[in-house]
XYZ file of C-alpha atoms in Angstrom:
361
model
C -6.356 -36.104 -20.935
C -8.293 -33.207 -22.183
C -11.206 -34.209 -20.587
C -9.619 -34.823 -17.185
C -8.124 -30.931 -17.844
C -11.635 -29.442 -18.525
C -12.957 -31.184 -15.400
C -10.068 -29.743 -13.409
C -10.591 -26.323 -15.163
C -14.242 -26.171 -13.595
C -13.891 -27.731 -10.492
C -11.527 -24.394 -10.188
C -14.796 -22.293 -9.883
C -16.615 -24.005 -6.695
C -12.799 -24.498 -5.095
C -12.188 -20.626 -5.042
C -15.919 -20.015 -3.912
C -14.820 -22.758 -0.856
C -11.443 -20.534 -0.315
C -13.254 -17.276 -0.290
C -16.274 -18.106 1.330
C -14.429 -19.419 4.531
C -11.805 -16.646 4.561
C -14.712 -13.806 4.346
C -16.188 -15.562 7.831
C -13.147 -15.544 9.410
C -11.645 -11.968 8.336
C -15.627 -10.796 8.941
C -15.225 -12.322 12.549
C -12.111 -10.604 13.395
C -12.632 -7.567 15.620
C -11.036 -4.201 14.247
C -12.706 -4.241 10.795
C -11.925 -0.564 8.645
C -14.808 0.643 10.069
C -12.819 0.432 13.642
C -10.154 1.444 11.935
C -11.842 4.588 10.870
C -12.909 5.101 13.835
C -9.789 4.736 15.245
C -8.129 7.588 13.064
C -10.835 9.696 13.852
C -10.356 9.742 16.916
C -7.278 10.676 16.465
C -8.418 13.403 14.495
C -6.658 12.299 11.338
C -7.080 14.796 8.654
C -6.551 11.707 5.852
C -9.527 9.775 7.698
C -11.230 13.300 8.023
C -11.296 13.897 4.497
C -12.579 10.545 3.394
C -16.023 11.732 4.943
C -15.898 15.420 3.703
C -15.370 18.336 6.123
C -16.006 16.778 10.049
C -15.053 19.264 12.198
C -14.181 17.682 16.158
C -17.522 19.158 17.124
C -19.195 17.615 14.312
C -17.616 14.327 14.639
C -18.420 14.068 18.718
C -21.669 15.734 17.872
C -23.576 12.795 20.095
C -22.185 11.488 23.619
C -24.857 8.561 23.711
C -24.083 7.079 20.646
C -25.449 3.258 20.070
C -23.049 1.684 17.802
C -21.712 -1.261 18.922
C -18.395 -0.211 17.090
C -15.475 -0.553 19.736
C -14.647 3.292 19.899
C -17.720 4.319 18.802
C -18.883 6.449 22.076
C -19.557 9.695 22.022
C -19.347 10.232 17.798
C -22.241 11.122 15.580
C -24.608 7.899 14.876
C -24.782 9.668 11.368
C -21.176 9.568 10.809
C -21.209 5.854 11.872
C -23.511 5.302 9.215
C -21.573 7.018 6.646
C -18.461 5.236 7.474
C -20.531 1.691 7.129
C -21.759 3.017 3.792
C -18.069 4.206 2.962
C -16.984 0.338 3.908
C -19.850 -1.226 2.161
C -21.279 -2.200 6.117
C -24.597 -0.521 5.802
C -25.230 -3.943 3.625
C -25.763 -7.854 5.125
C -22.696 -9.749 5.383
C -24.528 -12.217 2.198
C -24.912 -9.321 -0.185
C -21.495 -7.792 0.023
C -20.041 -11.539 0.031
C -22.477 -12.218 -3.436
C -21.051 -8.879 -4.961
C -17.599 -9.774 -4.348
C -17.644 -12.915 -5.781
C -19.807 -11.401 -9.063
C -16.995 -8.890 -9.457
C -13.928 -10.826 -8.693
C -14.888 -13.520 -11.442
C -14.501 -10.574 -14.135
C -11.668 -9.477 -12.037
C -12.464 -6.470 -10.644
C -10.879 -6.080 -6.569
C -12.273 -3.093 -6.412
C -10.790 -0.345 -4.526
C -8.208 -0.531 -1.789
C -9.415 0.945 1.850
C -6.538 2.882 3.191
C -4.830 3.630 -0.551
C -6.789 5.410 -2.475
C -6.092 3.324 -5.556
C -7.505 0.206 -6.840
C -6.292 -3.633 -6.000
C -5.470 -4.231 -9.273
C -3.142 -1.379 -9.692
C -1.580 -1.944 -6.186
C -0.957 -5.692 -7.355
C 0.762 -4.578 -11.096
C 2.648 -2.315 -9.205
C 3.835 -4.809 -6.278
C 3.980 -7.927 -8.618
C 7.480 -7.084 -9.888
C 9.269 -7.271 -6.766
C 7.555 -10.715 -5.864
C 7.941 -12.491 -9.013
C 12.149 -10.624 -9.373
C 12.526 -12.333 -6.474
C 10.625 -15.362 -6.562
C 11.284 -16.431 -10.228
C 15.207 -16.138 -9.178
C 15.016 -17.928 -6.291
C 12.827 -20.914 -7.570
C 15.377 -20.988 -10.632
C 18.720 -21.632 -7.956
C 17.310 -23.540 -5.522
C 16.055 -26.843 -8.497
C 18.978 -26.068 -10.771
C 21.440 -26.523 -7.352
C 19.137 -29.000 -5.596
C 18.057 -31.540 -8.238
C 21.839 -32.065 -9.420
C 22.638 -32.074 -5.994
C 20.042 -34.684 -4.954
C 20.968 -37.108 -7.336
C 24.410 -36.861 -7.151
C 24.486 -37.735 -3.445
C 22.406 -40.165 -4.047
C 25.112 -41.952 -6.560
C 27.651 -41.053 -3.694
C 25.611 -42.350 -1.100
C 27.502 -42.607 2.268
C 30.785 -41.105 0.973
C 32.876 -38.075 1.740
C 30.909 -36.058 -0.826
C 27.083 -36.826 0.825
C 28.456 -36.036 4.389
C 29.914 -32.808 3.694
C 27.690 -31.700 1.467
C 24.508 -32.641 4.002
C 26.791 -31.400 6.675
C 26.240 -27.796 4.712
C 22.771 -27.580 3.395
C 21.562 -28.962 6.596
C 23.382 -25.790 8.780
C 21.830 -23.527 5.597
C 18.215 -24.868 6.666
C 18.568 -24.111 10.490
C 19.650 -20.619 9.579
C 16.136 -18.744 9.482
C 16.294 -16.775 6.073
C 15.872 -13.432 8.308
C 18.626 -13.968 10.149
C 20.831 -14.332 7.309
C 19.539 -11.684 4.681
C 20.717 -9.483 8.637
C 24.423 -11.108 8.110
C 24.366 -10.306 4.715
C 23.831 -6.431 5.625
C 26.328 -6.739 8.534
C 29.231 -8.082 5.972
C 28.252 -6.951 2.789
C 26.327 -4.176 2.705
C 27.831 -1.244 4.268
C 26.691 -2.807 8.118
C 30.597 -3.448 9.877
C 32.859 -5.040 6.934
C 32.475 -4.020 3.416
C 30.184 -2.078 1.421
C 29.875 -4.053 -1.839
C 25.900 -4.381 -2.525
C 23.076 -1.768 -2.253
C 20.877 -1.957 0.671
C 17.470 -1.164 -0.339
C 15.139 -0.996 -3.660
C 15.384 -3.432 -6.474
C 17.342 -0.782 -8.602
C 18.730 2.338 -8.329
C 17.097 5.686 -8.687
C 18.801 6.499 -11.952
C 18.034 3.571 -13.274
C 15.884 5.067 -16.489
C 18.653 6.655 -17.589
C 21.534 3.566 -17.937
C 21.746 1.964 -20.795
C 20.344 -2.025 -21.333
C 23.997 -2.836 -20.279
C 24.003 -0.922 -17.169
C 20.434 -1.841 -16.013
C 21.190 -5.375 -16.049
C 24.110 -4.600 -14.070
C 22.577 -2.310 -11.763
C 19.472 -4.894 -11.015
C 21.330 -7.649 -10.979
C 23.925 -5.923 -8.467
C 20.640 -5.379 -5.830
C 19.032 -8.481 -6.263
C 21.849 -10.783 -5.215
C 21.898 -10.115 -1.573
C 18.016 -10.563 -1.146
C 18.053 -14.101 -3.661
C 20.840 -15.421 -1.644
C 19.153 -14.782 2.010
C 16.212 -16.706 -0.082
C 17.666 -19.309 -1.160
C 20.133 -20.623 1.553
C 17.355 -22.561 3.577
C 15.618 -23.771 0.362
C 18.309 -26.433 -0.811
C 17.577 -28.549 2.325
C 14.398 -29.656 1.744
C 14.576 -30.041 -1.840
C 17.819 -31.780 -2.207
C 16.951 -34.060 0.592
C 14.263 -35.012 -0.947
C 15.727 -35.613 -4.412
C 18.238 -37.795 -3.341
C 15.696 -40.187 -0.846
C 13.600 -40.548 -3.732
C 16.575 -41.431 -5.797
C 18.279 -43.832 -3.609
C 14.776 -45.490 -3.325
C 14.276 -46.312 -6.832
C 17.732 -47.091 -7.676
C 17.022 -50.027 -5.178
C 14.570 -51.665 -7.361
C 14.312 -54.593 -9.144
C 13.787 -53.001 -12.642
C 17.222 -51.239 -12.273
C 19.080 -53.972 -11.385
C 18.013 -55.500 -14.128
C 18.509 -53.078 -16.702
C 21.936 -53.365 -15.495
C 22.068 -57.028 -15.925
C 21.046 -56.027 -19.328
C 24.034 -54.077 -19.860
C 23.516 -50.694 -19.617
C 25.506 -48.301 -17.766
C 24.624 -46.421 -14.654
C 24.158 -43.591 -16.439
C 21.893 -45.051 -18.821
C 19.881 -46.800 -16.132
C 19.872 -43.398 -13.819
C 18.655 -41.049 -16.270
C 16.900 -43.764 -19.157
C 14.767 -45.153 -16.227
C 15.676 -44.040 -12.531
C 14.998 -40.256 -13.385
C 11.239 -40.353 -14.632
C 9.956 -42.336 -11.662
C 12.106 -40.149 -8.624
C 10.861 -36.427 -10.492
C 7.053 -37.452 -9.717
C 7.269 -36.808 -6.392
C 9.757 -33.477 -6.317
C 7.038 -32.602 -9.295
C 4.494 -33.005 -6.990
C 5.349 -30.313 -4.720
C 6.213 -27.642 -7.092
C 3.312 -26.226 -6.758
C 3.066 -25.022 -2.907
C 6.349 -24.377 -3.237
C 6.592 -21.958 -6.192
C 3.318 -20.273 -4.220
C 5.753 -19.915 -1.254
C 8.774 -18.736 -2.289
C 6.750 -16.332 -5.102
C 4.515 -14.581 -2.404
C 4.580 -15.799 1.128
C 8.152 -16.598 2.412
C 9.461 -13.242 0.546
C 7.663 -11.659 3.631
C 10.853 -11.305 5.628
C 13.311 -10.391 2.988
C 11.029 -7.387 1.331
C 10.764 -5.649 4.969
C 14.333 -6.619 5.551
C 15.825 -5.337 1.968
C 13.061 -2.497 1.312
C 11.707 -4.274 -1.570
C 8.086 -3.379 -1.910
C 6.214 -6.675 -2.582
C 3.404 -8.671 -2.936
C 4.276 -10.431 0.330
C 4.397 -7.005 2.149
C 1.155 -5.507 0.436
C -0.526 -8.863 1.954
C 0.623 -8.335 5.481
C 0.124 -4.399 5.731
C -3.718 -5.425 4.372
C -4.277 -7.922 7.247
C -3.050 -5.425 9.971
C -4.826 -2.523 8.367
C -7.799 -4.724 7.714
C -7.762 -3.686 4.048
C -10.402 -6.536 2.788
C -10.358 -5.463 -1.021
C -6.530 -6.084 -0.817
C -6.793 -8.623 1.825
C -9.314 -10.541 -0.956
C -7.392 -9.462 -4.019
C -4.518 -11.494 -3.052
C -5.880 -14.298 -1.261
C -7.718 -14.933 -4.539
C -4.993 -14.216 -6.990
C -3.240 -16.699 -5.017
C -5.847 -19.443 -4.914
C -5.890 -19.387 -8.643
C -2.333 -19.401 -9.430
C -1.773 -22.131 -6.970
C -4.937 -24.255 -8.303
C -3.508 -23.713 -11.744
C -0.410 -24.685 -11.462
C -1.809 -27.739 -9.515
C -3.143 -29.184 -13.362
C -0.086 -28.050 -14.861
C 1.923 -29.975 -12.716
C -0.720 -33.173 -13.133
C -0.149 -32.293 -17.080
C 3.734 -32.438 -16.174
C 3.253 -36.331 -14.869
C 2.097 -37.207 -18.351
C 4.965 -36.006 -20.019
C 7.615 -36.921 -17.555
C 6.101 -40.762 -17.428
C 3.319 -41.416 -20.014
C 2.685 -44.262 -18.349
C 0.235 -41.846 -15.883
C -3.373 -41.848 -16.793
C -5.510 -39.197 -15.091
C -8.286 -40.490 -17.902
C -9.097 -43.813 -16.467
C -8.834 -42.844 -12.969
C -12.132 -40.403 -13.361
């Protein structure tokens, strides 16, 4: 096995270079780069974007009407101040050499600096990262301690009362888009038509230094509820569907029936034998999942509850064209993900020994 994990461990290093590589010539394809966006502000006459390139007056800036660039925007503004833009962007370099210096520098983890900020990617992500993993780590908790139970027991129940009703309700809690819920929430609970009971933005208060331990659990745990509930009402579906099916399918088999010919109970041939063969495949998909709820389906529910995230940092970058940021995060997320792929093939082993990455490489 520890072979099999050291090959996984460096086949993590060309996998990354594949993810980046093909995301740089798609982002670098994409018209409205930051040096549009510059541009853009510019025009404008921004005095943020003005003061990025040091004291441009409007003369200054529209100093040449036949200007060259092929910049969208471009017309009429100094080819000089084009160029100092590029350089401000890293443009005034090939597309290969910025892509090799990126790559050098995010293998010792350095993102650089963010665009449109004025702070690093690094800091941006410590400062985001609590939101995203509050809500994520809360939301991936409920949704396999509800959905795993669940699963199984309507698999026992299969075709009773209990398994109707109980698909009945998760399946209306998966066709109600997580969006349009976390808004009902707000409407009933927050202060929207009906009652006023939970906060409506920010993960805690703006005392919240000075309570005591008591009082800050109180007061974070009384914000995050709403936003972990909008979360996790479509997420039992899919999981607890798919616990039970793989359930039902094993308790089928031969080798159960005859443990129970041997004499042991249901419960003994459920969880003794039944359990360790139906996890595989719910283990199997913890991965993407745990990437999803953690940083992309949050999306929604940050803009929705205020909650200043990893999932909203992400989308601002790609409409601001923010590549350090853009980059940051598309790597941070390759890596976690790719990790937590060989800790969930490490997870196999211990769940059913029988599993033998080894011999298979």
């Amino acid at each position: 096995m520890t072979a099999y994990i050291i090959r996984r461990l460096l086949l993590v290093i060309p996998t990354l270079l594949g993810i980046l590589a093909i995301n740089f010539i798609i982002i670098q394809s994409a018209p409205g780069g930051p040096v549009e966006q510059m541009i853009a502000n510019l025009e404008g006459l921004e005095s943020g974007a003005s003061s990025r390139l040091g004291s441009q007056s409007g003369s200054e800036v529209r100093a040449s009407s036949n200007s060259n660039s092929s910049y969208q925007g471009a017309q009429g503004l100094d080819p000089d101040l084009i160029k100092k833009i590029e350089k401000l962007y890293g443009f005034d370099k090939p597309a290969y050499q910025r892509f090799g210096e990126m790559i050098v520098n995010y293998f010792t983890f350095d993102f650089g600096d963010s665009f449109f900020r004025d702070k690093s990617v690094t800091d941006l992500l410590i400062e985001k990262l609590p939101v995203s993993i509050s809500l994520g780590l809360w939301t991936t908790l409920i949704t396999y301690l509800v959905s795993i139970p669940l699963g199984i027991k309507k698999a026992i129940k299969h075709g009773e009362p209990f398994d109707v009703w109980s698909s009945s309700i998760v399946i209306v809690g998966y066709a109600i888009p997580g969006f349009l819920f976390a808004i009902l929430l707000i409407v009933v609970l927050a202060g929207g038509s009906y009652f006023n009971i939970f906060p409506l933005r920010g993960l805690t208060s703006t005392n919240f230094d000075s309570l005591t331990l008591f009082e800050q659990i109180k007061d974070y745990a009384w914000h995050i509820t709403l936003p972990v509930i909008a979360s996790v009402v479509g997420s039992f579906a899919t999981l607890t569907m798919l616990t039970k099916n793989a359930f039902l399918d094993e308790i089928g088999k031969q080798y159960v029936i005859t443990a129970k010919a041997k004499g042991l109970t249901e419960k003994q041939a459920l969880y003794g034998h039944v359990f360790r063969n139906a996890m595989l495949i719910i283990i199997a998909g913890f991965p993407a999942a745990i990437v999803g709820i953690f940083f992309t389906g949050s999306l929604l529910i940050e803009v929705i509850f205020s909650l200043d995230g990893i999932g909203l940092l992400g989308f601002e970058a790609v409409l601001s064209r923010d590549y350090p940021v853009i980059f940051g995060t598309l790597f941070i997320f390759a890596l976690i993900s790719l990790v937590l792929n060989i800790i969930s093939d490490i997870t196999y082993t211990l769940i059913d020994p029988r599993i033998d990455f080894e011999s298979r490489g």
